Amino acid sequence: MEKLITHPIIKELLDRYKIIWSLSHVASLAHWDLQTYMPKQGATARGEALSKVASLSQKLFLDNDFVSLIEKAERESGLNEYERAIIRLLKRALKYYQKLPKEFIEEFTKVTNQARVVWEEAKEKSEFSIFEPYLQKIIELCRKKAEYLGYKEHPYDALLDDYEEGLTTKEAEEFFNSIKERIISLVKYIKNSPRFKHEHPLEHESYEVEAMKQFIKKLLDYIHHNPENLRIDSAAHPFSMAVGPGDHRITTRYLGKDFKNTYSSTIHEYGHALYDMQCHNDLCYTPIWGGSSLIIHESQSRFWENLIGRSKEFMNLFYKEIHKTGIPDKHTLEDFYEYLNLVRPSPIRTEADEVTYHLHILIRFEIEKEIMEGKINARDIPEIWKNKYKSYLGIEPKNHKEGSLQDVHWSEGMIGYFPTYSFGTALSIMWKNSLERDIGKITELIKTKEGVAQVKEWLRNKIHQYGSTFIFKDLVRKICGEDFNAKYLLNYLETKYKNIY
Ligand code: MG
């Protein structure tokens, strides 16, 4: 097969980049271990080692010869789109290192490391006041970060772009404004339906953990045909990690009841892993290997979690197996379908259903935007949080733990990350429509292993093989033939849930 990377200057650049790649490879493994099997007391030493590895990588990036080589390559004509993308991503990393002063990065790291620990305690005790001074410090640092990085229209642009290349406040605002009223009224419609339930009996059914592990293995065997490049472990917070080509790892957790936690997060993380796994081999060891767009990544995990995992057709393949985990067989396929698609306003984002999920993100987006406009400070957040939940979801958090202390993101300095969750979910519906135009209905295809392979092949050809070659907006235009928009998400949610409720 024709090689994707051919230009000598890019090959030279990649040769030098390989050491940076190697550092990030071993750092990923150290991170994975930290989140799965490392004894707790190893945390300090691991933190120390990882921060040194990060500084070393920064030093290599800023090496004069390396920078000149990037600049020389940039002036080169006749690069193909993969080669240009490699330069684009190297320049992006360089911009980050060049624009943020070393002292700033050190302070940001120090504050967020402390804040992360304080946040855990504050959440545990449900006391906002413990976290407030740290959050205020993070807010100030994020405002500074935006000034250092620079922006055209809105300081929040700088932070959004940091997580999603090219995403602007204006685009995020347009998206959230277009979904706000229709999702709020869909939630009202559902709450007024005679079929509305505050809870489902399957939430309370317990299962045997070992049997559930066997079940999850069977499920993965069905959708993934190569056990040699993927492993699954347990972790407190499920995640997916591409350690390197041929080495993909996902985690899930087993709570002993309410099995949809384990079921959905496994399929979700598998969707993330598959994206990296099906990247073109020629892109290995380059900065564009695997996905760097959080929106495209989330579109893949949501595609599998919602469009496949939550479908009746997929559940039909597995629900009898679930009975073997100790969940009583009185529960029918209809029960499982209802359980997986139960819509109910609740205070916790990570437990939210497909419909109310976007309101959780919308609330965080509105707060973050005003933080960056200087209109909101840390002390204002709990009150604003409460009012927004009341007005959009019709509920009030009982305490700070299920209010503004629930998410880890802000404690880690991640302001600007949340919008990618909603965008990614909306994008998954656009992929679904394109795929169905090309090869037929997903819910029919997934009834057989061959059909699953066809779905994966479509994703590989249209999305995965490119890795990070395209920014999300360009990839959407290329594959879907139109700009990213919220229309299909809204149609999908209204059609599906007005049918269920
Ligand atoms: Mg995800």
Short mmCIF file of C-alpha atoms and ligand atoms in Angstrom, two decimals:
data_model
loop_
_atom_site.label_atom_id
_atom_site.label_comp_id
_atom_site.label_asym_id
_atom_site.label_seq_id
_atom_site.Cartn_x
_atom_site.Cartn_y
_atom_site.Cartn_z
CA MET A 1 0.00 0.00 0.00
CA GLU A 2 1.10 3.51 -0.74
CA LYS A 3 2.79 5.16 2.22
CA LEU A 4 0.94 8.13 3.66
CA ILE A 5 4.07 9.90 4.87
CA THR A 6 6.69 10.32 2.15
CA HIS A 7 8.26 13.77 2.30
CA PRO A 8 11.88 13.59 3.54
CA ILE A 9 11.61 16.63 5.80
CA ILE A 10 8.57 15.16 7.55
CA LYS A 11 10.39 11.87 7.95
CA GLU A 12 13.29 13.71 9.56
CA LEU A 13 10.90 15.56 11.82
CA LEU A 14 9.18 12.32 12.86
CA ASP A 15 12.50 10.72 13.54
CA ARG A 16 13.21 13.42 16.10
CA TYR A 17 9.64 13.34 17.37
CA LYS A 18 9.92 9.66 18.25
CA ILE A 19 11.62 10.41 21.56
CA ILE A 20 8.73 12.73 22.54
CA TRP A 21 6.33 10.00 21.46
CA SER A 22 8.23 7.50 23.62
CA LEU A 23 7.95 9.72 26.68
CA SER A 24 4.22 10.07 26.19
CA HIS A 25 3.96 6.31 25.66
CA VAL A 26 5.56 5.49 29.01
CA ALA A 27 3.67 8.33 30.71
CA SER A 28 0.35 6.84 29.51
CA LEU A 29 1.29 3.51 30.96
CA ALA A 30 2.24 5.12 34.28
CA HIS A 31 -1.12 6.95 34.27
CA TRP A 32 -3.03 3.78 33.51
CA ASP A 33 -1.29 1.98 36.34
CA LEU A 34 -1.98 4.89 38.70
CA GLN A 35 -5.69 4.61 37.98
CA THR A 36 -5.93 0.83 38.17
CA TYR A 37 -3.46 -1.21 40.23
CA MET A 38 -0.91 1.09 41.86
CA PRO A 39 -0.82 0.91 45.67
CA LYS A 40 -2.24 4.18 47.02
CA GLN A 41 0.96 5.22 48.71
CA GLY A 42 2.79 5.32 45.40
CA ALA A 43 0.88 8.45 44.41
CA THR A 44 3.48 11.04 45.46
CA ALA A 45 6.39 9.38 43.69
CA ARG A 46 4.29 8.76 40.60
CA GLY A 47 3.19 12.41 40.54
CA GLU A 48 6.82 13.49 40.82
CA ALA A 49 7.96 11.20 38.00
CA LEU A 50 5.12 12.20 35.69
CA SER A 51 5.73 15.91 36.18
CA LYS A 52 9.44 15.44 35.37
CA VAL A 53 8.58 13.45 32.26
CA ALA A 54 6.23 16.30 31.22
CA SER A 55 9.00 18.90 31.68
CA LEU A 56 11.43 16.75 29.72
CA SER A 57 8.97 16.48 26.89
CA GLN A 58 8.46 20.26 26.94
CA LYS A 59 12.24 20.76 26.81
CA LEU A 60 12.55 18.48 23.80
CA PHE A 61 9.70 20.31 22.07
CA LEU A 62 11.35 23.69 22.62
CA ASP A 63 14.76 22.51 21.43
CA ASN A 64 16.00 25.07 18.90
CA ASP A 65 16.87 22.53 16.23
CA PHE A 66 13.48 20.87 16.54
CA VAL A 67 11.62 24.19 16.36
CA SER A 68 13.63 25.29 13.30
CA LEU A 69 12.90 21.98 11.64
CA ILE A 70 9.16 22.44 12.22
CA GLU A 71 9.36 25.95 10.80
CA LYS A 72 11.35 24.79 7.82
CA ALA A 73 8.85 21.98 7.14
CA GLU A 74 6.01 24.46 7.37
CA ARG A 75 7.44 26.51 4.50
CA GLU A 76 7.79 23.40 2.35
CA SER A 77 5.37 23.14 -0.57
CA GLY A 78 4.11 19.81 -1.82
CA LEU A 79 3.17 18.30 1.53
CA ASN A 80 0.11 16.04 1.48
CA GLU A 81 -2.79 16.49 3.91
CA TYR A 82 -1.35 14.06 6.46
CA GLU A 83 2.00 15.80 6.44
CA ARG A 84 0.37 19.20 6.78
CA ALA A 85 -1.67 17.88 9.71
CA ILE A 86 1.51 16.69 11.44
CA ILE A 87 2.90 20.23 11.19
CA ARG A 88 -0.42 21.66 12.38
CA LEU A 89 -0.42 19.57 15.55
CA LEU A 90 3.26 20.14 16.29
CA LYS A 91 2.71 23.89 15.93
CA ARG A 92 -0.27 23.64 18.24
CA ALA A 93 1.78 21.98 20.96
CA LEU A 94 4.55 24.49 20.38
CA LYS A 95 2.14 27.43 20.70
CA TYR A 96 1.07 26.13 24.09
CA TYR A 97 4.66 25.84 25.33
CA GLN A 98 5.76 29.14 23.82
CA LYS A 99 2.84 31.28 24.95
CA LEU A 100 2.47 30.02 28.50
CA PRO A 101 5.42 31.10 30.65
CA LYS A 102 7.19 28.30 32.48
CA GLU A 103 6.34 29.86 35.87
CA PHE A 104 2.68 29.98 34.88
CA ILE A 105 2.61 26.29 33.95
CA GLU A 106 4.33 25.44 37.23
CA GLU A 107 1.85 27.46 39.26
CA PHE A 108 -1.10 26.03 37.36
CA THR A 109 0.18 22.50 37.99
CA LYS A 110 0.82 23.19 41.67
CA VAL A 111 -2.56 24.80 42.30
CA THR A 112 -4.53 22.14 40.44
CA ASN A 113 -2.64 19.32 42.16
CA GLN A 114 -3.62 20.76 45.54
CA ALA A 115 -7.11 21.66 44.41
CA ARG A 116 -7.75 18.13 43.21
CA VAL A 117 -7.09 16.76 46.70
CA VAL A 118 -9.04 19.54 48.44
CA TRP A 119 -11.96 19.02 46.06
CA GLU A 120 -12.14 15.36 47.03
CA GLU A 121 -12.38 16.27 50.71
CA ALA A 122 -14.90 19.07 50.03
CA LYS A 123 -17.06 16.72 47.98
CA GLU A 124 -16.86 14.00 50.61
CA LYS A 125 -17.98 16.45 53.31
CA SER A 126 -20.26 18.29 50.91
CA GLU A 127 -18.75 21.62 52.03
CA PHE A 128 -18.27 24.14 49.26
CA SER A 129 -16.37 26.58 51.48
CA ILE A 130 -13.38 24.20 51.70
CA PHE A 131 -12.99 24.22 47.91
CA GLU A 132 -14.00 27.82 47.23
CA PRO A 133 -10.57 29.55 47.64
CA TYR A 134 -8.92 26.94 45.38
CA LEU A 135 -11.63 27.26 42.77
CA GLN A 136 -11.26 31.03 42.85
CA LYS A 137 -7.52 30.66 42.29
CA ILE A 138 -8.19 28.31 39.35
CA ILE A 139 -10.67 30.76 37.85
CA GLU A 140 -8.08 33.52 38.03
CA LEU A 141 -5.42 31.28 36.50
CA CYS A 142 -7.79 30.30 33.67
CA ARG A 143 -8.50 33.97 32.94
CA LYS A 144 -4.74 34.56 32.82
CA LYS A 145 -4.28 31.51 30.62
CA ALA A 146 -6.75 32.92 28.09
CA GLU A 147 -4.79 36.18 27.96
CA TYR A 148 -1.51 34.34 27.43
CA LEU A 149 -2.93 32.07 24.74
CA GLY A 150 -4.78 34.91 23.01
CA TYR A 151 -8.21 35.01 21.33
CA LYS A 152 -10.09 36.94 18.69
CA GLU A 153 -13.50 37.59 20.20
CA HIS A 154 -14.03 36.09 23.62
CA PRO A 155 -11.59 34.98 26.36
CA TYR A 156 -13.49 31.68 26.61
CA ASP A 157 -12.48 31.02 22.96
CA ALA A 158 -8.90 30.46 24.11
CA LEU A 159 -9.96 27.77 26.59
CA LEU A 160 -12.45 26.07 24.27
CA ASP A 161 -9.78 25.88 21.58
CA ASP A 162 -7.36 24.35 24.05
CA TYR A 163 -9.66 21.32 24.36
CA GLU A 164 -11.19 21.39 20.89
CA GLU A 165 -9.21 22.85 18.06
CA GLY A 166 -11.18 25.63 16.39
CA LEU A 167 -14.26 25.62 18.64
CA THR A 168 -15.46 29.14 19.51
CA THR A 169 -17.76 30.63 22.15
CA LYS A 170 -20.04 31.86 19.39
CA GLU A 171 -20.44 28.35 17.96
CA ALA A 172 -20.98 26.82 21.38
CA GLU A 173 -23.53 29.49 22.21
CA GLU A 174 -25.37 28.94 18.94
CA PHE A 175 -25.48 25.20 19.59
CA PHE A 176 -26.69 25.44 23.18
CA ASN A 177 -29.24 28.15 22.35
CA SER A 178 -30.67 25.97 19.63
CA ILE A 179 -31.16 22.95 21.90
CA LYS A 180 -32.17 24.69 25.14
CA GLU A 181 -35.90 25.30 24.70
CA ARG A 182 -36.63 22.13 22.75
CA ILE A 183 -34.91 19.87 25.26
CA ILE A 184 -36.54 21.63 28.20
CA SER A 185 -39.94 21.12 26.61
CA LEU A 186 -39.16 17.49 25.74
CA VAL A 187 -38.34 16.88 29.41
CA LYS A 188 -41.65 18.49 30.38
CA TYR A 189 -43.49 16.31 27.85
CA ILE A 190 -41.88 13.19 29.32
CA LYS A 191 -42.64 14.21 32.90
CA ASN A 192 -46.30 14.68 31.97
CA SER A 193 -46.53 11.31 30.26
CA PRO A 194 -48.47 8.57 32.09
CA ARG A 195 -45.44 6.34 31.42
CA PHE A 196 -43.07 8.62 33.35
CA LYS A 197 -41.31 6.80 36.20
CA HIS A 198 -39.17 8.12 39.02
CA GLU A 199 -37.31 4.86 39.18
CA HIS A 200 -37.12 1.46 37.57
CA PRO A 201 -37.13 -1.92 39.39
CA LEU A 202 -33.99 -3.03 37.52
CA GLU A 203 -32.00 -0.27 39.23
CA HIS A 204 -32.39 -2.19 42.47
CA GLU A 205 -31.59 -5.66 41.18
CA SER A 206 -28.20 -6.86 42.33
CA TYR A 207 -25.86 -9.09 40.34
CA GLU A 208 -22.84 -11.29 41.05
CA VAL A 209 -19.73 -9.38 40.10
CA GLU A 210 -17.82 -12.40 38.72
CA ALA A 211 -20.79 -13.40 36.57
CA MET A 212 -21.10 -9.81 35.34
CA LYS A 213 -17.43 -9.86 34.34
CA GLN A 214 -18.16 -12.93 32.25
CA PHE A 215 -21.14 -11.18 30.72
CA ILE A 216 -19.03 -8.12 29.83
CA LYS A 217 -16.46 -10.42 28.25
CA LYS A 218 -19.14 -12.00 26.05
CA LEU A 219 -20.44 -8.59 25.07
CA LEU A 220 -16.97 -7.41 24.07
CA ASP A 221 -16.35 -10.64 22.16
CA TYR A 222 -19.41 -9.86 20.09
CA ILE A 223 -18.39 -6.33 19.11
CA HIS A 224 -14.64 -6.76 19.13
CA HIS A 225 -12.97 -9.60 17.30
CA ASN A 226 -9.36 -9.21 18.39
CA PRO A 227 -8.57 -9.86 22.07
CA GLU A 228 -4.86 -9.37 21.34
CA ASN A 229 -5.02 -5.58 21.16
CA LEU A 230 -7.49 -4.69 23.91
CA ARG A 231 -7.73 -5.35 27.62
CA ILE A 232 -10.39 -4.46 30.14
CA ASP A 233 -9.83 -3.79 33.84
CA SER A 234 -11.72 -2.23 36.74
CA ALA A 235 -11.25 1.37 37.88
CA ALA A 236 -13.18 3.76 40.11
CA HIS A 237 -13.75 6.08 37.13
CA PRO A 238 -14.08 4.28 33.81
CA PHE A 239 -11.75 5.51 31.08
CA SER A 240 -10.14 4.48 27.84
CA MET A 241 -6.48 4.78 27.01
CA ALA A 242 -4.49 4.20 23.87
CA VAL A 243 -1.08 3.32 25.26
CA GLY A 244 0.22 2.77 21.74
CA PRO A 245 -0.52 0.93 18.50
CA GLY A 246 -1.75 -2.54 19.39
CA ASP A 247 -2.14 -1.68 23.07
CA HIS A 248 -5.59 -0.33 23.95
CA ARG A 249 -7.06 -0.40 27.42
CA ILE A 250 -10.49 0.31 28.78
CA THR A 251 -11.84 0.14 32.29
CA THR A 252 -15.26 -0.25 33.82
CA ARG A 253 -16.63 -0.60 37.34
CA TYR A 254 -18.82 -3.15 39.06
CA LEU A 255 -21.16 -1.73 41.67
CA GLY A 256 -23.03 -4.96 42.38
CA LYS A 257 -26.37 -3.52 41.29
CA ASP A 258 -27.89 -1.21 38.67
CA PHE A 259 -25.97 -3.02 35.93
CA LYS A 260 -26.46 -0.31 33.29
CA ASN A 261 -23.52 1.54 34.86
CA THR A 262 -21.17 -1.26 33.92
CA TYR A 263 -22.92 -2.09 30.67
CA SER A 264 -23.06 1.46 29.30
CA SER A 265 -19.61 2.55 30.42
CA THR A 266 -18.01 -0.55 28.90
CA ILE A 267 -19.62 0.07 25.51
CA HIS A 268 -18.85 3.80 25.79
CA GLU A 269 -15.15 3.26 26.50
CA TYR A 270 -14.97 0.63 23.77
CA GLY A 271 -16.19 3.28 21.31
CA HIS A 272 -13.29 5.53 22.36
CA ALA A 273 -10.79 2.67 22.06
CA LEU A 274 -12.01 1.61 18.62
CA TYR A 275 -11.37 5.09 17.24
CA ASP A 276 -7.67 4.89 18.15
CA MET A 277 -7.44 1.23 17.26
CA GLN A 278 -8.59 1.66 13.68
CA CYS A 279 -6.25 4.51 12.85
CA HIS A 280 -4.15 3.96 9.71
CA ASN A 281 -0.90 2.08 10.45
CA ASP A 282 1.20 4.59 8.55
CA LEU A 283 0.31 7.19 11.15
CA CYS A 284 1.82 5.22 14.07
CA TYR A 285 4.40 7.22 16.04
CA THR A 286 3.20 10.50 14.55
CA PRO A 287 1.35 13.29 16.38
CA ILE A 288 -1.77 12.55 14.30
CA TRP A 289 -2.05 8.89 15.30
CA GLY A 290 -5.38 8.27 17.08
CA GLY A 291 -7.95 10.90 17.89
CA SER A 292 -7.04 14.22 19.45
CA SER A 293 -10.43 15.92 18.94
CA LEU A 294 -12.49 15.40 22.09
CA ILE A 295 -15.67 15.97 20.07
CA ILE A 296 -14.89 13.28 17.51
CA HIS A 297 -13.78 10.98 20.34
CA GLU A 298 -17.00 11.47 22.26
CA SER A 299 -19.01 11.03 19.06
CA GLN A 300 -17.52 7.54 18.82
CA SER A 301 -18.17 6.52 22.41
CA ARG A 302 -21.72 7.89 22.30
CA PHE A 303 -22.33 6.19 18.98
CA TRP A 304 -21.72 2.79 20.57
CA GLU A 305 -23.23 3.56 23.94
CA ASN A 306 -26.48 5.18 22.78
CA LEU A 307 -27.19 4.10 19.24
CA ILE A 308 -26.11 0.49 19.70
CA GLY A 309 -26.03 -0.26 23.44
CA ARG A 310 -29.38 1.38 24.20
CA SER A 311 -31.21 -0.20 21.25
CA LYS A 312 -33.77 -2.95 21.73
CA GLU A 313 -32.12 -4.97 18.95
CA PHE A 314 -28.76 -5.08 20.72
CA MET A 315 -30.33 -5.75 24.10
CA ASN A 316 -32.25 -8.60 22.52
CA LEU A 317 -28.96 -10.38 21.82
CA PHE A 318 -27.89 -10.22 25.43
CA TYR A 319 -30.73 -9.89 27.89
CA LYS A 320 -31.03 -13.63 28.51
CA GLU A 321 -27.31 -13.74 29.30
CA ILE A 322 -27.84 -11.02 31.88
CA HIS A 323 -30.17 -13.32 33.78
CA LYS A 324 -27.14 -15.56 34.43
CA THR A 325 -25.63 -12.79 36.58
CA GLY A 326 -28.35 -13.19 39.18
CA ILE A 327 -30.81 -10.65 37.80
CA PRO A 328 -34.21 -12.44 37.96
CA ASP A 329 -35.63 -13.69 34.67
CA LYS A 330 -39.02 -12.11 35.35
CA HIS A 331 -37.54 -9.02 33.67
CA THR A 332 -38.42 -9.05 29.99
CA LEU A 333 -36.75 -7.44 27.00
CA GLU A 334 -39.25 -4.59 27.28
CA ASP A 335 -38.20 -4.03 30.89
CA PHE A 336 -34.54 -3.84 29.92
CA TYR A 337 -35.28 -1.43 27.10
CA GLU A 338 -37.32 0.80 29.39
CA TYR A 339 -34.60 0.67 32.05
CA LEU A 340 -31.81 1.66 29.66
CA ASN A 341 -33.87 4.51 28.25
CA LEU A 342 -35.44 5.85 31.41
CA VAL A 343 -35.60 9.65 31.32
CA ARG A 344 -35.68 11.39 34.67
CA PRO A 345 -34.28 14.76 35.78
CA SER A 346 -31.61 14.03 38.36
CA PRO A 347 -28.90 16.19 39.90
CA ILE A 348 -25.93 14.05 38.81
CA ARG A 349 -24.53 14.54 35.31
CA THR A 350 -22.79 11.18 35.00
CA GLU A 351 -26.03 9.35 35.79
CA ALA A 352 -28.10 11.38 33.35
CA ASP A 353 -30.10 9.89 30.48
CA GLU A 354 -29.76 10.83 26.80
CA VAL A 355 -32.26 13.71 27.04
CA THR A 356 -31.48 15.53 30.28
CA TYR A 357 -27.72 15.07 29.81
CA HIS A 358 -27.48 18.12 27.57
CA LEU A 359 -29.08 20.38 30.18
CA HIS A 360 -26.34 19.42 32.63
CA ILE A 361 -23.74 20.46 30.07
CA LEU A 362 -25.66 23.60 29.14
CA ILE A 363 -25.61 24.73 32.77
CA ARG A 364 -21.84 24.23 33.01
CA PHE A 365 -21.33 26.03 29.69
CA GLU A 366 -23.36 29.05 30.80
CA ILE A 367 -21.47 29.26 34.08
CA GLU A 368 -18.04 28.88 32.47
CA LYS A 369 -18.79 31.54 29.89
CA GLU A 370 -19.77 34.03 32.58
CA ILE A 371 -16.71 33.08 34.63
CA MET A 372 -14.55 34.02 31.67
CA GLU A 373 -16.47 37.25 31.20
CA GLY A 374 -15.59 38.09 34.79
CA LYS A 375 -19.26 38.13 35.80
CA ILE A 376 -19.10 35.13 38.13
CA ASN A 377 -16.65 34.17 40.85
CA ALA A 378 -16.28 30.97 42.83
CA ARG A 379 -18.50 32.10 45.72
CA ASP A 380 -21.45 32.76 43.34
CA ILE A 381 -21.49 29.30 41.81
CA PRO A 382 -23.62 27.24 44.27
CA GLU A 383 -26.52 29.70 44.14
CA ILE A 384 -26.43 30.04 40.34
CA TRP A 385 -26.12 26.26 40.04
CA LYS A 386 -29.20 25.72 42.18
CA ASN A 387 -31.27 28.26 40.27
CA LYS A 388 -30.33 26.88 36.88
CA TYR A 389 -31.14 23.28 37.90
CA LYS A 390 -34.48 24.47 39.20
CA SER A 391 -35.31 26.41 36.11
CA TYR A 392 -34.08 23.92 33.44
CA LEU A 393 -34.59 20.54 35.10
CA GLY A 394 -37.18 21.33 37.74
CA ILE A 395 -35.04 19.92 40.56
CA GLU A 396 -32.74 21.28 43.22
CA PRO A 397 -29.57 19.57 44.45
CA LYS A 398 -29.95 18.52 48.09
CA ASN A 399 -26.37 19.50 48.91
CA HIS A 400 -23.08 20.65 47.36
CA LYS A 401 -21.96 17.09 46.76
CA GLU A 402 -24.76 16.57 44.27
CA GLY A 403 -24.49 20.22 43.22
CA SER A 404 -21.46 22.11 41.99
CA LEU A 405 -18.94 19.81 43.71
CA GLN A 406 -19.94 16.75 41.69
CA ASP A 407 -17.49 17.03 38.76
CA VAL A 408 -13.73 16.71 38.96
CA HIS A 409 -13.07 18.96 35.91
CA TRP A 410 -12.79 22.41 37.50
CA SER A 411 -10.52 21.13 40.28
CA GLU A 412 -8.11 20.01 37.57
CA GLY A 413 -8.29 23.42 35.89
CA MET A 414 -10.39 22.13 33.02
CA ILE A 415 -12.62 25.07 32.14
CA GLY A 416 -13.71 24.75 28.52
CA TYR A 417 -13.95 20.95 28.40
CA PHE A 418 -17.65 20.32 29.12
CA PRO A 419 -19.15 21.57 25.82
CA THR A 420 -17.31 18.80 23.92
CA TYR A 421 -19.58 16.20 25.59
CA SER A 422 -22.76 17.62 24.07
CA PHE A 423 -21.16 18.38 20.73
CA GLY A 424 -19.81 14.84 20.53
CA THR A 425 -23.21 13.34 21.27
CA ALA A 426 -24.87 15.53 18.62
CA LEU A 427 -22.18 14.47 16.17
CA SER A 428 -22.83 10.77 16.84
CA ILE A 429 -26.31 11.25 15.33
CA MET A 430 -24.84 12.88 12.24
CA TRP A 431 -22.54 9.86 11.76
CA LYS A 432 -25.49 7.53 12.24
CA ASN A 433 -27.44 9.26 9.47
CA SER A 434 -24.48 9.16 7.08
CA LEU A 435 -23.76 5.53 7.85
CA GLU A 436 -27.39 4.52 7.34
CA ARG A 437 -27.50 6.29 3.97
CA ASP A 438 -24.44 4.27 2.94
CA ILE A 439 -24.95 0.77 4.36
CA GLY A 440 -28.37 0.51 6.02
CA LYS A 441 -29.97 0.68 9.43
CA ILE A 442 -27.60 0.24 12.37
CA THR A 443 -30.14 -1.63 14.45
CA GLU A 444 -30.47 -4.21 11.64
CA LEU A 445 -26.73 -4.47 11.01
CA ILE A 446 -25.81 -5.14 14.63
CA LYS A 447 -28.00 -8.26 14.75
CA THR A 448 -25.08 -10.27 13.34
CA LYS A 449 -21.33 -10.27 13.86
CA GLU A 450 -20.87 -9.66 10.13
CA GLY A 451 -23.11 -6.61 10.39
CA VAL A 452 -21.10 -5.32 13.34
CA ALA A 453 -17.96 -5.73 11.23
CA GLN A 454 -19.60 -3.66 8.48
CA VAL A 455 -20.39 -0.87 10.95
CA LYS A 456 -16.80 -0.90 12.19
CA GLU A 457 -15.48 -0.88 8.65
CA TRP A 458 -17.61 2.17 7.82
CA LEU A 459 -16.30 3.98 10.92
CA ARG A 460 -12.76 3.01 10.01
CA ASN A 461 -13.04 4.29 6.45
CA LYS A 462 -14.85 7.51 7.17
CA ILE A 463 -13.45 8.53 10.55
CA HIS A 464 -10.92 6.38 12.36
CA GLN A 465 -8.26 5.86 9.70
CA TYR A 466 -7.52 9.57 9.60
CA GLY A 467 -6.58 9.84 13.28
CA SER A 468 -6.22 13.56 13.99
CA THR A 469 -5.66 14.62 10.38
CA PHE A 470 -8.79 16.80 10.30
CA ILE A 471 -10.30 19.12 12.88
CA PHE A 472 -13.85 18.11 13.74
CA LYS A 473 -15.57 20.80 11.68
CA ASP A 474 -13.71 19.79 8.52
CA LEU A 475 -14.25 16.07 9.03
CA VAL A 476 -17.99 16.62 9.48
CA ARG A 477 -18.18 18.63 6.26
CA LYS A 478 -16.12 16.03 4.41
CA ILE A 479 -18.17 13.01 5.53
CA CYS A 480 -21.66 14.41 6.11
CA GLY A 481 -21.61 17.00 3.32
CA GLU A 482 -22.84 19.76 5.62
CA ASP A 483 -21.77 21.77 8.64
CA PHE A 484 -22.05 20.45 12.16
CA ASN A 485 -25.47 21.33 13.62
CA ALA A 486 -27.90 20.37 16.36
CA LYS A 487 -30.89 19.61 14.14
CA TYR A 488 -30.33 15.85 13.93
CA LEU A 489 -29.79 15.45 17.66
CA LEU A 490 -33.09 17.20 18.37
CA ASN A 491 -35.00 15.16 15.78
CA TYR A 492 -33.50 11.95 17.10
CA LEU A 493 -34.33 12.69 20.74
CA GLU A 494 -37.87 13.87 20.01
CA THR A 495 -38.70 10.94 17.74
CA LYS A 496 -37.21 8.31 20.03
CA TYR A 497 -38.57 9.58 23.33
CA LYS A 498 -42.03 10.62 22.17
CA ASN A 499 -42.31 7.06 20.99
CA ILE A 500 -41.25 5.62 24.35
CA TYR A 501 -43.24 8.11 26.44
MG MG B 1 -16.18 9.70 26.96
#
